[in-house]
XYZ file of C-alpha atoms in Angstrom:
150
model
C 0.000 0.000 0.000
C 1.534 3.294 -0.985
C 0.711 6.531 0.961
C -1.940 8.161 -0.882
C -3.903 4.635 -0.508
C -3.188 4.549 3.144
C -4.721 7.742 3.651
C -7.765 7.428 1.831
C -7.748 4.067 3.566
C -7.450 5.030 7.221
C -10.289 7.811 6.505
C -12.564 5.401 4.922
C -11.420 2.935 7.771
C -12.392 4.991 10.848
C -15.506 6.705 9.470
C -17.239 2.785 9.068
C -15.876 1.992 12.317
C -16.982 4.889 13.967
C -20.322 4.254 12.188
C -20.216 0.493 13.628
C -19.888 1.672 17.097
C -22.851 3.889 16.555
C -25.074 1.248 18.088
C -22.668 0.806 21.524
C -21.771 4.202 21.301
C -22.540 8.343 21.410
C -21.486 9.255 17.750
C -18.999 11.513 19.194
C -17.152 9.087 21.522
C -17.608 6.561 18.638
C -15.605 8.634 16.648
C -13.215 9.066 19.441
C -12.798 5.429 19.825
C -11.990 5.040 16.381
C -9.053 7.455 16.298
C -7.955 6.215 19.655
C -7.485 2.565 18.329
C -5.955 3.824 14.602
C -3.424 5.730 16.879
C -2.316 3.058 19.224
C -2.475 0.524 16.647
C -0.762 2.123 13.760
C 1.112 4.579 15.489
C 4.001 5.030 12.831
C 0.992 4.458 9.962
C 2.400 1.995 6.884
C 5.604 2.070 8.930
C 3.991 0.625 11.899
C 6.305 -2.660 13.334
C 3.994 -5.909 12.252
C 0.995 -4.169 10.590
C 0.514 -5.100 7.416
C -1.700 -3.539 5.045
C -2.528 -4.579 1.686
C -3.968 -3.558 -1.786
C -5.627 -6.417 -3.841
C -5.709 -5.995 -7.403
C -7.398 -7.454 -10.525
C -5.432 -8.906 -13.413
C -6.361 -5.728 -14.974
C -4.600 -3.984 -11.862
C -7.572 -2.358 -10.937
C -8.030 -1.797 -7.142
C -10.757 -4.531 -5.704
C -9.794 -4.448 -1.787
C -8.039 -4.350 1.061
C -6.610 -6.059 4.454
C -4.801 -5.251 7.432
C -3.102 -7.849 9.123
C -1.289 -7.185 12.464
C 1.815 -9.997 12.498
C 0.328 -10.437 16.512
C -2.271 -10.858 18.712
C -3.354 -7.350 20.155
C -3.621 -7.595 23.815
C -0.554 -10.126 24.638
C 1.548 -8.967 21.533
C 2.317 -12.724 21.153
C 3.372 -13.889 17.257
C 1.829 -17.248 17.633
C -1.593 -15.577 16.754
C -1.923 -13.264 14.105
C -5.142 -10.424 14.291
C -6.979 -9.888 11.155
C -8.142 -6.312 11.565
C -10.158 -5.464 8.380
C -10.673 -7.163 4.918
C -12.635 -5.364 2.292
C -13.947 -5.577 -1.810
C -15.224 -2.670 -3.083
C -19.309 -2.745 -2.976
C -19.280 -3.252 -6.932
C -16.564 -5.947 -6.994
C -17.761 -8.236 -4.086
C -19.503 -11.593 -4.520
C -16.775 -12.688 -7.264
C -14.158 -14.519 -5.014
C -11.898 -11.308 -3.897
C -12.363 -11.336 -0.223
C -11.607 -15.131 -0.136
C -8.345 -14.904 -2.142
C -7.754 -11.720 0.217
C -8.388 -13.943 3.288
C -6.278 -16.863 1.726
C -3.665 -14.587 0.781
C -3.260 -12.872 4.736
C -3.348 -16.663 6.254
C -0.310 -17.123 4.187
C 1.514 -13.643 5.322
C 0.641 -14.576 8.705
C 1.793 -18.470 8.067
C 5.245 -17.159 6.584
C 5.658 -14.803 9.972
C 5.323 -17.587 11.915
C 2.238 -17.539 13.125
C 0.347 -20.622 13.765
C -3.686 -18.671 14.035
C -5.938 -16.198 12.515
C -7.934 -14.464 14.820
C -9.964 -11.368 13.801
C -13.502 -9.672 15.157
C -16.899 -9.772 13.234
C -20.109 -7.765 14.214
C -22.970 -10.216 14.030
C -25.061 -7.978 11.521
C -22.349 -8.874 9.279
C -23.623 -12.227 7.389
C -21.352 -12.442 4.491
C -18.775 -12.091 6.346
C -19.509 -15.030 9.591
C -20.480 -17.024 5.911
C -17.003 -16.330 4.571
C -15.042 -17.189 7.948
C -16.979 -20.424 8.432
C -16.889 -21.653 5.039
C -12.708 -20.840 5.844
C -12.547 -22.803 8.508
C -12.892 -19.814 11.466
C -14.546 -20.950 14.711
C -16.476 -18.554 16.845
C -14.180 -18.759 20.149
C -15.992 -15.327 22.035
C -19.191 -13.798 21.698
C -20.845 -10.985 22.932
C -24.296 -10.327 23.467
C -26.607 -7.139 24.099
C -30.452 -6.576 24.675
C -31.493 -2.638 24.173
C -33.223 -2.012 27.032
C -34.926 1.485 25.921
């Protein structure tokens, strides 16, 4: 990923997060939240020490998505787990096997670091994606529940 993309990336990246956390959150602190966590986790951006992000491409060399892959597991920084933070195919490209050969291609990044899992979050509203993941192989190993109560 060169710099332009990164930019454009980590805009479009915290804007649907914030947007995510809409539901948990005050739009203002959501938006917070999501430039808290971009800063602590990609703190030198592209030069960031095992972060990963990448730019899939059509033969044509057409941009069709994207991944970040931290090369560890966020909250004990071990390498034996590698954290899939986002994979995405542009709205217009999706349903034609990109996110799958994205997904396939960061389990072998993370393979070749050494790692020896995949872990990554998915909201539950997200049904491609839970179909994508189990089709993969993923297991749901945590899951959190609400109930709005007004």
């Amino acid at each position: 990923m060169r710099q332009d993309e990164y930019d454009a990336y980590t805009a479009r990246r915290e804007a649907e997060y914030a947007d995510s956390l809409a539901g948990s959150l005050p739009p203002d602190a959501a938006k917070e939240k999501a430039r808290q966590d971009h800063a602590e986790f990609l703190p030198q951006g592209l030069a960031t020490e095992r972060q990963r992000l990448l730019i899939a491409e059509d033969d044509a060399g057409h941009v069709v998505g994207t991944a970040w892959v931290g090369l560890e597991e966020p909250r004990t920084r071990t390498t034996e787990i590698a954290w899939l933070y986002d994979i995405r195919v542009e709205e217009r490209r999706r349903r034609s096997g990109y996110a799958r050969a994205i997904l396939t291609a960061v389990e072998a990044l993370a393979r070749d670091a050494g790692a020896s899992r995949l872990g990554l979050n998915v909201f539950g509203h997200n049904r491609p994606a839970i179909a994508l993941y189990e089709t993969s192989g993923y297991e749901v190993t945590t899951q959190q529940m609400v109930k709005r109560l007004r």
